[in-house]
Coordinates of C-alpha atoms and ligand atoms in Angstrom, one line a residue:
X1 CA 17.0 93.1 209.2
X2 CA 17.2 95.7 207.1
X3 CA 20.3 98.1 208.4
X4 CA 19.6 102.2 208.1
X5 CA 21.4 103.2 210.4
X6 CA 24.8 102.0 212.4
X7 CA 26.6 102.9 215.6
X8 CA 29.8 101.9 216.5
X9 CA 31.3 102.2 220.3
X10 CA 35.1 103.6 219.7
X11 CA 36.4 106.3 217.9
X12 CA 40.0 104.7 217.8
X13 CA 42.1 103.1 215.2
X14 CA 39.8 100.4 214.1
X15 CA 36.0 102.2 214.6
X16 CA 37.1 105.5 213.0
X17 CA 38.8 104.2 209.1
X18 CA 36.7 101.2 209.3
X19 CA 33.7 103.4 209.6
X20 CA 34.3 105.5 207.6
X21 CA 34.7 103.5 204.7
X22 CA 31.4 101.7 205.9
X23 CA 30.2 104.9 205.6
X24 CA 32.3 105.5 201.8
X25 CA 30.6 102.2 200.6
X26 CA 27.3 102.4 201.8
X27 CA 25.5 105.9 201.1
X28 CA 22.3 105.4 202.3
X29 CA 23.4 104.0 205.4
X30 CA 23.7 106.2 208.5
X31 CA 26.8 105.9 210.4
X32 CA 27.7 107.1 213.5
X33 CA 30.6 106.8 215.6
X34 CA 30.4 107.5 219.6
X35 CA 33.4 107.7 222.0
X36 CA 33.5 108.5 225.7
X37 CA 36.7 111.3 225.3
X38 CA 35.4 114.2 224.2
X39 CA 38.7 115.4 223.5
X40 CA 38.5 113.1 220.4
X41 CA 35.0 112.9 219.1
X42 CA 36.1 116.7 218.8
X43 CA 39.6 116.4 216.8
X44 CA 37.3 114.2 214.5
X45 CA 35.2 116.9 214.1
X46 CA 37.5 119.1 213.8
X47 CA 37.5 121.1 210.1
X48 CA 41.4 121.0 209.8
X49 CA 41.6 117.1 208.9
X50 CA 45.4 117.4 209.5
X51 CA 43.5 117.4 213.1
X52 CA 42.2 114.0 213.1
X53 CA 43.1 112.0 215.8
X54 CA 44.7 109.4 213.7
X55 CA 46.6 109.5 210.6
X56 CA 46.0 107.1 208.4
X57 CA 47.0 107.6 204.9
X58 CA 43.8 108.2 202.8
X59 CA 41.8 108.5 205.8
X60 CA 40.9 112.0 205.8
X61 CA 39.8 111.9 202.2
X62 CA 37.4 109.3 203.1
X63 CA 36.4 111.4 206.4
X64 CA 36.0 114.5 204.2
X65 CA 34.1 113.0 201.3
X66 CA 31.8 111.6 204.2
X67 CA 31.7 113.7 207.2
X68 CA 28.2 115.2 207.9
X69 CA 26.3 113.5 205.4
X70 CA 26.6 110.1 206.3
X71 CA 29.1 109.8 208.8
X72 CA 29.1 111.5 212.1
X73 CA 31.4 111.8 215.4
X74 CA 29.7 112.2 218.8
X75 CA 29.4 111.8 222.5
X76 CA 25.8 110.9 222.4
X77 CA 26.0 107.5 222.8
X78 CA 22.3 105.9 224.6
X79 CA 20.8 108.7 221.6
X80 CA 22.9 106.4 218.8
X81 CA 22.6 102.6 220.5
X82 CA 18.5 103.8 220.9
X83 CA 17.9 104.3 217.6
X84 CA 20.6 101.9 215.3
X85 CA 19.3 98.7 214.3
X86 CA 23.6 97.3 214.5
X87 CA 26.0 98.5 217.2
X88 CA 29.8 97.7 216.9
X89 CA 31.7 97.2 219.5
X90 CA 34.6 99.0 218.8
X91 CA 36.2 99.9 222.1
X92 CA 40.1 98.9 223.1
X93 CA 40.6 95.4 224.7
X94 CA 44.7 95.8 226.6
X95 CA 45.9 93.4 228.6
X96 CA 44.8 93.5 232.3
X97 CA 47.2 95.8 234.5
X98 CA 45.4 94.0 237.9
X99 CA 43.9 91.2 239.6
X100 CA 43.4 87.4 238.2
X101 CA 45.7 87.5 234.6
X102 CA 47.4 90.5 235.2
X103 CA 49.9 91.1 232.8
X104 CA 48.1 88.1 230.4
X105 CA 44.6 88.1 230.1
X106 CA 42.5 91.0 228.1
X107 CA 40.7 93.5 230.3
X108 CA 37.3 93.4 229.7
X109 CA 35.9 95.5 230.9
X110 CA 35.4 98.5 228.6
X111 CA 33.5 95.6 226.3
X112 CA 31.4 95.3 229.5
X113 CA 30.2 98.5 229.9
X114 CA 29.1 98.8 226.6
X115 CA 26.9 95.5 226.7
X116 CA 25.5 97.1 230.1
X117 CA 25.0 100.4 228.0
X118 CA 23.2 98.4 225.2
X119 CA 21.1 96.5 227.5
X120 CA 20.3 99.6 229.2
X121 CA 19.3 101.6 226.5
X122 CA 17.7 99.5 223.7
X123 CA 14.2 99.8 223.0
X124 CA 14.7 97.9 219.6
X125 CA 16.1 94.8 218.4
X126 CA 19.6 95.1 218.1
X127 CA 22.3 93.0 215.7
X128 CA 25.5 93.5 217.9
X129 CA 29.0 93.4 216.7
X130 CA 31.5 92.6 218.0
X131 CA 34.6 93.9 216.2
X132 CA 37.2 94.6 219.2
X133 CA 39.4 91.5 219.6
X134 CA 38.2 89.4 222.0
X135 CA 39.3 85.7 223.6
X136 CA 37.1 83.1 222.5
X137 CA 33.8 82.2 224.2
X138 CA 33.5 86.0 225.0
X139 CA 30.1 86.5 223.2
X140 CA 28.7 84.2 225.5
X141 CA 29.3 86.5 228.0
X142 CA 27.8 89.8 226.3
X143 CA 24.7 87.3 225.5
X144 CA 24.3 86.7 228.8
X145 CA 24.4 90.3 229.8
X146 CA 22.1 91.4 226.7
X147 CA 19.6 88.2 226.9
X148 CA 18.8 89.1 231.1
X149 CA 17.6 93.0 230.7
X150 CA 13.8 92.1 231.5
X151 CA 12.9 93.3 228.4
X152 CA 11.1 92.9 225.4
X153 CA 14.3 93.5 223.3
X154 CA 15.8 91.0 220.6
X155 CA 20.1 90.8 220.5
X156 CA 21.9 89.0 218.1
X157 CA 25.6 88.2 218.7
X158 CA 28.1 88.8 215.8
X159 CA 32.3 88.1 216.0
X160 CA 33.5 90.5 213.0
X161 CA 37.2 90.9 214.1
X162 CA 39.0 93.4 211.9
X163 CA 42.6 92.5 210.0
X164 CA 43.8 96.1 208.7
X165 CA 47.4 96.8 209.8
X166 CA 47.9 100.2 210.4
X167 CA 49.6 102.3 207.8
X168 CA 47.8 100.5 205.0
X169 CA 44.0 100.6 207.3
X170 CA 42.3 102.2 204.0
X171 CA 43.2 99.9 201.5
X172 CA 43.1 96.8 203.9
X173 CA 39.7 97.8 204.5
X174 CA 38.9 98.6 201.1
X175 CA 40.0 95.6 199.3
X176 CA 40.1 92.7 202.6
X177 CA 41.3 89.4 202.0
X178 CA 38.6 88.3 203.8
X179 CA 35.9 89.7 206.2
X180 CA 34.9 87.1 209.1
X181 CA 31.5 86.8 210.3
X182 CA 31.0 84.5 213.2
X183 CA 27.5 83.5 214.7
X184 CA 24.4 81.8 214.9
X185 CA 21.9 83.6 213.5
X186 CA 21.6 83.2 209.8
X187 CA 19.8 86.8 209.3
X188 CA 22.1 88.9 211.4
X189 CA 24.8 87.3 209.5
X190 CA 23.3 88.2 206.1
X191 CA 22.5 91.9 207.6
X192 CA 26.2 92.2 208.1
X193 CA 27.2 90.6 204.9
X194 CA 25.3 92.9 202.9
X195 CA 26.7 96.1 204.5
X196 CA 30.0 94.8 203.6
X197 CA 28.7 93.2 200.4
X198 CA 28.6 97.2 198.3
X199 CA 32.0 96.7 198.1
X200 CA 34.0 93.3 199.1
X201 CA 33.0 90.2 196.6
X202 CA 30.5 87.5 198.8
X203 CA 33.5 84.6 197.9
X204 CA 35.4 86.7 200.2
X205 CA 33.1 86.8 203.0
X206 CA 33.9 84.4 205.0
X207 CA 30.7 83.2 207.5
X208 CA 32.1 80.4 210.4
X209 CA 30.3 79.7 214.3
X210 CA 31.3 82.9 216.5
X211 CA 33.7 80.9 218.6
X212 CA 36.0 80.0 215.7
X213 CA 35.7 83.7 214.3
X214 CA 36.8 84.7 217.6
X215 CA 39.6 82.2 217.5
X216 CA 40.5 83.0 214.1
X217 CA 41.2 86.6 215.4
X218 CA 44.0 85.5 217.8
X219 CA 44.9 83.1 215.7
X220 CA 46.2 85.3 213.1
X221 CA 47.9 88.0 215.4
X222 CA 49.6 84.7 216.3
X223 CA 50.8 83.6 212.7
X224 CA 52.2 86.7 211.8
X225 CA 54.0 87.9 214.8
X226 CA 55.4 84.4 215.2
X227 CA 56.7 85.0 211.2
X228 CA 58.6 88.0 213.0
X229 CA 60.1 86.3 216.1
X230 CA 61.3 83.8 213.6
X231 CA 63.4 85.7 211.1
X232 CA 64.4 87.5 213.9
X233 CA 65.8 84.5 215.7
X234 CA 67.4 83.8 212.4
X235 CA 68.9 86.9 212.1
X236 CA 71.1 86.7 215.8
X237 CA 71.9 83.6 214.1
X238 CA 73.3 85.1 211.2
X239 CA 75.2 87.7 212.6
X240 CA 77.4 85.0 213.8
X241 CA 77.7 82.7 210.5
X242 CA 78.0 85.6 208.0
X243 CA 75.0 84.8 206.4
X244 CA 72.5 87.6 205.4
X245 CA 69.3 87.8 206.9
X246 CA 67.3 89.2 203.9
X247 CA 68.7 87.0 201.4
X248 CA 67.8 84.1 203.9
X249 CA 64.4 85.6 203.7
X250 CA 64.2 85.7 199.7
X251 CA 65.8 82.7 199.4
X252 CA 63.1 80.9 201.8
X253 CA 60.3 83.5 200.7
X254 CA 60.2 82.3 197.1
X255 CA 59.3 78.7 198.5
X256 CA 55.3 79.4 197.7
X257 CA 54.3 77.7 200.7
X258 CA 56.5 80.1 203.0
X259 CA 55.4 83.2 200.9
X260 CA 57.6 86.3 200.8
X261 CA 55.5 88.9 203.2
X262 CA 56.3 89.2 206.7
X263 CA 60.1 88.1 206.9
X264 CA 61.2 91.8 207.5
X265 CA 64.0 91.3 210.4
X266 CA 63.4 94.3 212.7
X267 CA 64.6 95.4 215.7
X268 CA 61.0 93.6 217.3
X269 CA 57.6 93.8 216.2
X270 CA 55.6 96.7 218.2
X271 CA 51.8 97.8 218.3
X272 CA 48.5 97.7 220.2
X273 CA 47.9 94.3 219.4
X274 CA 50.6 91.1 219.0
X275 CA 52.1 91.2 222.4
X276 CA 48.6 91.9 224.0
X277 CA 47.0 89.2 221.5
X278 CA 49.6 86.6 222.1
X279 CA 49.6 87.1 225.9
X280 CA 45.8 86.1 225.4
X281 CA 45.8 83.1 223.7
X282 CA 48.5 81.8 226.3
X283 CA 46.0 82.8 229.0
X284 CA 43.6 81.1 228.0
X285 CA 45.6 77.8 226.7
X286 CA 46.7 77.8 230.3
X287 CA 43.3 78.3 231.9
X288 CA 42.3 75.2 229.9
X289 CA 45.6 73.2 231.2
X290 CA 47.1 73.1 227.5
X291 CA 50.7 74.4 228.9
X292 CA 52.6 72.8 226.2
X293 CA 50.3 74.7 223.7
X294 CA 50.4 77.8 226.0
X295 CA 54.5 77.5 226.4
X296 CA 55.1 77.3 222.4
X297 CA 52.9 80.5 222.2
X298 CA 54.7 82.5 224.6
X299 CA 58.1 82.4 222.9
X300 CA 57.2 84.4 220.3
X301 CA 56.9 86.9 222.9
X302 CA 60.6 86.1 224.5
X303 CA 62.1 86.2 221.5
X304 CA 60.5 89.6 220.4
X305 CA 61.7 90.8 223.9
X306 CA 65.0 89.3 223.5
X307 CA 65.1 91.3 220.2
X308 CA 64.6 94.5 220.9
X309 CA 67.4 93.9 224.4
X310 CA 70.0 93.2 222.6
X311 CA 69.6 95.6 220.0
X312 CA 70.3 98.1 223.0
X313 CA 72.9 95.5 224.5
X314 CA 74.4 95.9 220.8
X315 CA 74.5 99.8 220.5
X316 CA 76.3 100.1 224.3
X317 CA 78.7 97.6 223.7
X318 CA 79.7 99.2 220.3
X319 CA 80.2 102.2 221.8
X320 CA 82.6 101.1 224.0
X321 CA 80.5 99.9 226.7
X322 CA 79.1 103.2 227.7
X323 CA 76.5 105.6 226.4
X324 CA 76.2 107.5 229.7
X325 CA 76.1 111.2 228.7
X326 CA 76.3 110.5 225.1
X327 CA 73.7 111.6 222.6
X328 CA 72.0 109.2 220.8
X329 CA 69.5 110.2 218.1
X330 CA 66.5 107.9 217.3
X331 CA 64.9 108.3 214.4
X332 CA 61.8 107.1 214.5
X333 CA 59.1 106.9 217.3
X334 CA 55.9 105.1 216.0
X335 CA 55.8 101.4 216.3
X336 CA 55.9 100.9 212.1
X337 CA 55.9 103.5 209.3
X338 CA 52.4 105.8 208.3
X339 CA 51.5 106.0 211.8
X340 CA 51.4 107.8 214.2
X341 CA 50.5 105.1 216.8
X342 CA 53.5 104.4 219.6
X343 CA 51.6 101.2 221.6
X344 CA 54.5 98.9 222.7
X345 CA 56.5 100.6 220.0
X346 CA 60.3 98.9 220.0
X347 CA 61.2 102.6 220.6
X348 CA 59.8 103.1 223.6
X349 CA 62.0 100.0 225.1
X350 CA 65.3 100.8 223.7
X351 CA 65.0 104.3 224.3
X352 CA 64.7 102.9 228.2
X353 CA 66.8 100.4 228.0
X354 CA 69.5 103.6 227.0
X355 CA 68.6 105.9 229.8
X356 CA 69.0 103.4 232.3
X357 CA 72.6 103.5 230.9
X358 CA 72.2 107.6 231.1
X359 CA 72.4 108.0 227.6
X360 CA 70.8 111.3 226.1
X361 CA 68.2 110.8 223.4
X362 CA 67.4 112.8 220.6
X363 CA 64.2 111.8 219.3
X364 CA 62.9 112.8 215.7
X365 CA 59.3 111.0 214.4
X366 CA 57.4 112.5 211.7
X367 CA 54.2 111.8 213.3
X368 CA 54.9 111.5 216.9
X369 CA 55.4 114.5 218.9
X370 CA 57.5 115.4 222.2
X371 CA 54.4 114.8 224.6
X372 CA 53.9 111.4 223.5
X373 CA 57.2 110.3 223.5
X374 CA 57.4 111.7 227.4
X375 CA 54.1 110.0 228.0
X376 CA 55.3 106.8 226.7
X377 CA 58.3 106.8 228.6
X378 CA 56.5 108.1 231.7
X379 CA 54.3 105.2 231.7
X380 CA 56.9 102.5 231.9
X381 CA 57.3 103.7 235.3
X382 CA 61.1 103.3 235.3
X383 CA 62.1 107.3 236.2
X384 CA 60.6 110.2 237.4
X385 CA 58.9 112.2 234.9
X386 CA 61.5 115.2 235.1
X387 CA 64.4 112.8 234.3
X388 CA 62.9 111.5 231.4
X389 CA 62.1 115.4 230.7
X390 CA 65.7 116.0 231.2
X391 CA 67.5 113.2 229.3
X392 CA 64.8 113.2 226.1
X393 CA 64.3 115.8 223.7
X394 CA 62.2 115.5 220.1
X395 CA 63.2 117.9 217.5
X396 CA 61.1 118.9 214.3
X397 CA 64.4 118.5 211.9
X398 CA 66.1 115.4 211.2
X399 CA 69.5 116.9 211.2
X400 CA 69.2 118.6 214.5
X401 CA 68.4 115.7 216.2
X402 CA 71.7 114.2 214.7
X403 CA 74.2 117.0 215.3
X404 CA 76.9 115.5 217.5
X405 CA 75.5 112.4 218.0
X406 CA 77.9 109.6 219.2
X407 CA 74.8 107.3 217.2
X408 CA 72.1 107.5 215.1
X409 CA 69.3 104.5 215.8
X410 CA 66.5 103.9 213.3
X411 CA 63.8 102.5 214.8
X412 CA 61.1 103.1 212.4
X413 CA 61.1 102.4 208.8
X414 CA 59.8 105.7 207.7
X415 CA 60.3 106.3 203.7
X416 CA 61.9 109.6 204.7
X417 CA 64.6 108.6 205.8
X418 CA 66.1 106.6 202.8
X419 CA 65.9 110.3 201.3
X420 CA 68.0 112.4 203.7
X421 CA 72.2 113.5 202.8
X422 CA 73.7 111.5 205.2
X423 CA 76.9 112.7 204.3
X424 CA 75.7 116.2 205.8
X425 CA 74.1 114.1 208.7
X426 CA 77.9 112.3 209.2
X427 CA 80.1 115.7 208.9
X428 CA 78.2 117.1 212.2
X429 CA 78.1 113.8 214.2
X430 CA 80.8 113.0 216.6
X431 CA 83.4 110.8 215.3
X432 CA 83.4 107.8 215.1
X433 CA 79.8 108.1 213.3
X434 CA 77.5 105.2 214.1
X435 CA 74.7 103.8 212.6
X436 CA 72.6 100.9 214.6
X437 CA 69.6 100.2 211.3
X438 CA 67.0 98.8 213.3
X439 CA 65.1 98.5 210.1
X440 CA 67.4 97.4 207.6
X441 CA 66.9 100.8 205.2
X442 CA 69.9 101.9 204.8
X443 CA 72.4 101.0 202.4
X444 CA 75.7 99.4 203.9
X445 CA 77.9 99.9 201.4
X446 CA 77.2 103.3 201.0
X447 CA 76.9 105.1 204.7
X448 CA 80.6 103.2 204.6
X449 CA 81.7 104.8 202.2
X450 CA 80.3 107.7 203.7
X451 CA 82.4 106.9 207.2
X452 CA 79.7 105.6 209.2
X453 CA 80.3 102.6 211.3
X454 CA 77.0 101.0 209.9
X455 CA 75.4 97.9 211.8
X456 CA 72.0 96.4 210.7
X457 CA 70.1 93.5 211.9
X458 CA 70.8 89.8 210.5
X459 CA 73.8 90.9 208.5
Ligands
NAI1 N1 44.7 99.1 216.2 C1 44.6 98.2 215.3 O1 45.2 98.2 214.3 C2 43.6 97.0 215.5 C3 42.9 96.9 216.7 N2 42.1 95.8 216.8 C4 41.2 95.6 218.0 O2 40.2 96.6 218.0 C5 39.9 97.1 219.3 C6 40.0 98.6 219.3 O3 41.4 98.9 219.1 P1 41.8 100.4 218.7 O4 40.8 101.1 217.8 O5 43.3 100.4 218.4 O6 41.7 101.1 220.2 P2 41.7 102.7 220.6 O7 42.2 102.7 222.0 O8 42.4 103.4 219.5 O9 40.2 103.1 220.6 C7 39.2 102.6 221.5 C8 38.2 103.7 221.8 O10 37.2 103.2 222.6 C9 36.7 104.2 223.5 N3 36.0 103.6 224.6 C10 36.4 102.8 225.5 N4 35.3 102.4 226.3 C11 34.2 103.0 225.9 C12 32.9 103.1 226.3 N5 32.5 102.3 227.3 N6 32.0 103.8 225.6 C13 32.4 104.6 224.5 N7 33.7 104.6 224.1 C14 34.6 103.8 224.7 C15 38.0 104.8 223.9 O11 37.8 106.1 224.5 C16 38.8 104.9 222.6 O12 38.7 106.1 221.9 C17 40.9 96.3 220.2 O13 40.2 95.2 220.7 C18 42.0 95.9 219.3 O14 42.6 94.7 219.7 C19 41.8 94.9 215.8 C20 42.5 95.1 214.6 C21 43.4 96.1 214.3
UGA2 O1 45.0 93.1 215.3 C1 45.7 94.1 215.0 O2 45.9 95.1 215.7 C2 46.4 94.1 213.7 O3 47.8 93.7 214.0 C3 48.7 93.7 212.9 O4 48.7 95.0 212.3 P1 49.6 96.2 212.9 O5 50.1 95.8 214.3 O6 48.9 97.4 212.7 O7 50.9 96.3 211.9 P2 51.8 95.2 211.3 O8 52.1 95.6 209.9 O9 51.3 93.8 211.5 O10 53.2 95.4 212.1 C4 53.3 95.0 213.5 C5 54.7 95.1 213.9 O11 55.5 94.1 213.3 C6 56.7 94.7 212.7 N1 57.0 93.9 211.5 C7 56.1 93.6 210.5 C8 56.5 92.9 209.5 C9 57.7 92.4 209.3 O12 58.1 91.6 208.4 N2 58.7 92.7 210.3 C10 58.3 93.4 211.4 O13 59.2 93.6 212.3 C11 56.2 96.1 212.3 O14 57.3 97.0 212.2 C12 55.4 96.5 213.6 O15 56.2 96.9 214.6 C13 48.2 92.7 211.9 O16 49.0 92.8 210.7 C14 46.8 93.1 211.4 O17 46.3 92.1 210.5 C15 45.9 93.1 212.7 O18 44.6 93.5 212.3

C-alpha cells in the first residue's frame, strides 16, 4: 500500500519526536498526530516551542522545520483514523492500578479504545501499528476487535515497538540501531519499511513474526535495566571491600562481550517504562507457570528498589540518624538528564522516603517545575497534599535551594551541575556540608578539599 498519509494515536513522548522525524524524513507524507487532552495537542501547537509539551533536545527544531506543512497536532481523531491509510498506536500502556494483575500486568485499556475507535471509524483499509509497548500475543487481541466490525474494511496488524531513550529521542530515532517490524503480512511490512527506509539503511531493518517483535520489546527493557540492578548490586558490594565501582565497570566494560554502555551505578534506574516493562514480562511468565523464569525477572526490580532505600537509609544515618527538620536540597527532579519527564523518577522515592523522616526538601530541576514535583509526591499517596505543600519547596536558582542545607542530594545527572562553584554552594550550607552523589558527577577529591563530607555510590 502506498502510505500518503499517517495518523498516530498519542501525542506523548514516543508519538510526538517519533513523528516528527517521520514527518522530517518523509516530505510528501502527511502526518498527523491526535491526542484525547486538549491541553496538549494545544502546547504542541503552541508558537512558543519553548511551550512544547516535551523537551527533548532537538525536538523543537524538527517540530518547527515541520509543523504545518507536513506535520500537524489535533483533537480530530475519527477525521485522521477515516482518512490515513496507517494508524500508530501510540497511546501509554502503565501498569494496572486494579483488578486481575494489579500492580503487574499492563493496563490495556487505552490500546483498547483505540482498536474500538479504529474499527468504528474506518471506511478504508487500514495497516495498523502498533508502537506502544505491549505484552506478547496482544495483536491477537486488536485483530480480533478490528477483524469482527461487520464491515467491508481490510486491517493489517504491525508490532513496531520503539527503542529511543529519552534525552537522546532525536538522534536515537534518527540514526536507530535497528527498527523492528513484526507481522504477517508481507505488504504491510514493506509499507512500513519504506516509510522508515528515506532515512534508516534496509540492513538495519529488522522484519521478525509479530509475537517475537513484541517479545523483543520487553525483552530489551529487560537487558538493560538488569545491566543497572547489576552494577548496582556491585556497587553495595563495593562500598564494603574498598573497591571502586566505576573502575569495576571499565575494568569489566572493556571485555567486548560485556561492552562499556550501561554500567552507570546510580542511585536506581527510573522512567515510564523498566519497572512497568519488567513487572510485565513477570506477569505473564507467571500466567504461563514459568515461576522460576518469572522469579529471576523480578529481582531486577528488588534490587532497583533496594537501591534507591538505602540510598535514603544512607543519607539519615550519616546525618546522625535524623533529618527531621533539616533541609535537604535535591538537585535534580527528572528520572535521567535532558528531560523533563519524572515517571517513577528515583527522586520521587527518596524525596518520600525523607519526609516520612520529616525532613524539609529543597528541590531544584532544570526542567521540572514545583507543580510536578507536588503532583508526583501527591500521587504516592503517603501524606496529605498540604504536608507535602509544606515540607517541599522547588526554587529556580541552584544556590538557593542549597543555602543552609544540612545536605545536598544529586539525584539527576544534569550537565549543569558539574559547572556550579561549589565552594560558594559549601560557605552558605550548614556545617558539616554533606554531599550524598547519587550520580557519581562530582569529583571526590575536590568537594573534599572543598570541606564537604562527599559520599557517592560504589566508592
Ligand atoms: N517514554 C518512552 O521513552 C518510551 C515509551 N514507550 C512506550 O510507548 C507508549 C507511549 O509512551 P509515552 O509516549 O511515554 O506515553 P505518554 O503518556 O507520554 O503519551 C501517551 C498519550 O496517549 C494519549 N491517549 C491515551 N489514550 C488515548 C486515546 N484513546 N485516544 C487518543 N489519545 C490517547 C494520552 O492522552 C497521552 O498524551 C507506552 O506503551 C510506552 O511503554 C516505548 C519506548 C520509549
Ligand atoms: O521503553 C522505553 O521507554 C525506553 O526505556 C529506556 O529508555 P529511558 O527509560 O528513556 O532512559 P534510559 O537511558 O534507559 O535510562 C533509564 C534509567 O536508568 C538509569 N541508568 C541508565 C544507565 C545507566 O548506566 N545507569 C542508570 O542508572 C537512568 O538514569 C534512568 O533513570 C531504554 O533505554 C529505551 O531503549 C526504551 O525505548
Amino acid at each position: 500500500m502506498k502510505i500518503t498519509k499517517i495518523c498516530c494515536i498519542g501525542a506523548g513522548y514516543v508519538g510526538g519526536p517519533t513523528m516528527a522525524v517521520i514527518a522530517k524524513k518523509n516530505p510528501n507524507i502527511k502526518v498527523t498526530i491526535v491526542d484525547i487532552n486538549e491541553e496538549r495537542i494545544a502546547a504542541w501547537n503552541d508558537e512558543d516551542l519553548s511551550k512544547l509539551p516535551i523537551y527533548e533536545p532537538g525536538l523543537a527544531e524538527i517540530v518547527a522545520e515541520t509543523r504545518g506543512k507536513n506535520l500537524f497536532f489535533s483533537t480530530a481523531i475519527d477525521e485522521t483514523i477515516k482518512e490515513s491509510e496507517m494508524i500508530f498506536i501510540s497511546v501509554n500502556t502503565p501498569t494496572k492500578t486494579y483488578g486481575k494483575g494489579k500492580g503487574m500486568a499492563a493496563d490495556l485499556k487505552y490500546v483498547e479504545l483505540c482498536a474500538r475507535n479504529i474499527a468504528e471509524v474506518s471506511t478504508t483499509d487500514k495497516i495498523v501499528v502498533e508502537k506502544s509497548t505491549l505484552p506478547v500475543r496482544t495483536a491477537q487481541a486488536i485483530k480480533s476487535i478490528l477483524h469482527n466490525t461487520g464491515k467491508d474494511v481490510k486491517f493489517e496488524i504491525l508490532s513496531n515497538p520503539e527503542f529511543l531513550a529519552e534525552g537522546t529521542a532525536i538522534q536515537d530515532l534518527l540514526n536507530p540501531d535497528r527498527v523492528l517490524i513484526g507481522g504477517e503480512s508481507g505488504d504491510a511490512i514493506e509499507s512500513l519499511a519504506n516509510v522508515y527506509g528515506s532515512w534508516v539503511p534496509q540492513e538495519r531493518i529488522l522484519r521478525t513474526n509479530v509475537w517475537s517483535s513484541e517479545l523483543s520489546k520487553l525483552t530489551a527493557n529487560a537487558f538493560l535495566a538488569q545491566r543497572i540492578s547489576s552494577i548496582n548490586a556491585i556497587s553495595e558490594l563495593c562500598e564494603h571491600t574498598e573497591a571502586n565501582v566505576d573502575e569495576v565497570a571499565k575494568a569489566i566494560g572493556m571485555d567486548s562481550r560485556i561492552g562499556p554502555k550501561f554500567l552507570n551505578a546510580s542511585i536506581g534506574f527510573g522512567g515510564s517504562c523498566f519497572q512497568k516493562d519488567i513487572l510485565n514480562l513477570v506477569y505473564i511468565a507467571r500466567s504461563y507457570n514459568l515461576n522460576a523464569v518469572a522469579d529471576y525477572w523480578e529481582q531486577v526490580i528488588i534490587l532497583n528498589d533496594h537501591q534507591k532505600r538505602r540510598f535514603s537509609d544512607n543519607l539519615i544515618s550519616t546525618l546522625y540518624n535524623t533529618v527531621s527538620g533539616k533541609k535537604i536540597a535535591m538537585l535534580g527532579w527528572a528520572f535521567k538528564k535532558d528531560t523533563n519527564d519524572t515517571r517513577e523518577s528515583a527522586a520521587i522515592y527518596v524525596a518520600d522516603h525523607l519526609l516520612n523522616e520529616q525532613a524539609n526538601i529543597a528541590v531544584y530541576d532544570p526542567k521540572v517545575n514545583n507543580k510536578k514535583v507536588q503532583a508526583d509526591l501527591n500521587y504516592l499517596n503517603t501524606r496529605s497534599e498540604e504536608e507535602n505543600n509544606d515540607l517541599v519547596k522547588s526554587y529556580s536558582d541552584p544556590y538557593e535551594t542549597s543555602k543552609d542545607a544540612h545536605a545536598i542530594a544529586i539525584m539527576t545527572e544534569w550537565d549543569e551541575f558539574k559547572t556550579y562553584d561549589w565552594e560558594k554552594i559549601y560557605n552558605q550550607m550548614k556545617k558539616p556540608a554533606f554531599i550524598f552523589d547519587g550520580r557519581n558527577i562530582l569529583n571526590k577529591e575536590e568537594m573534599t578539599k572543598i570541606g564537604f563530607e562527599y559520599s557517592s555510590i560504589g566508592k
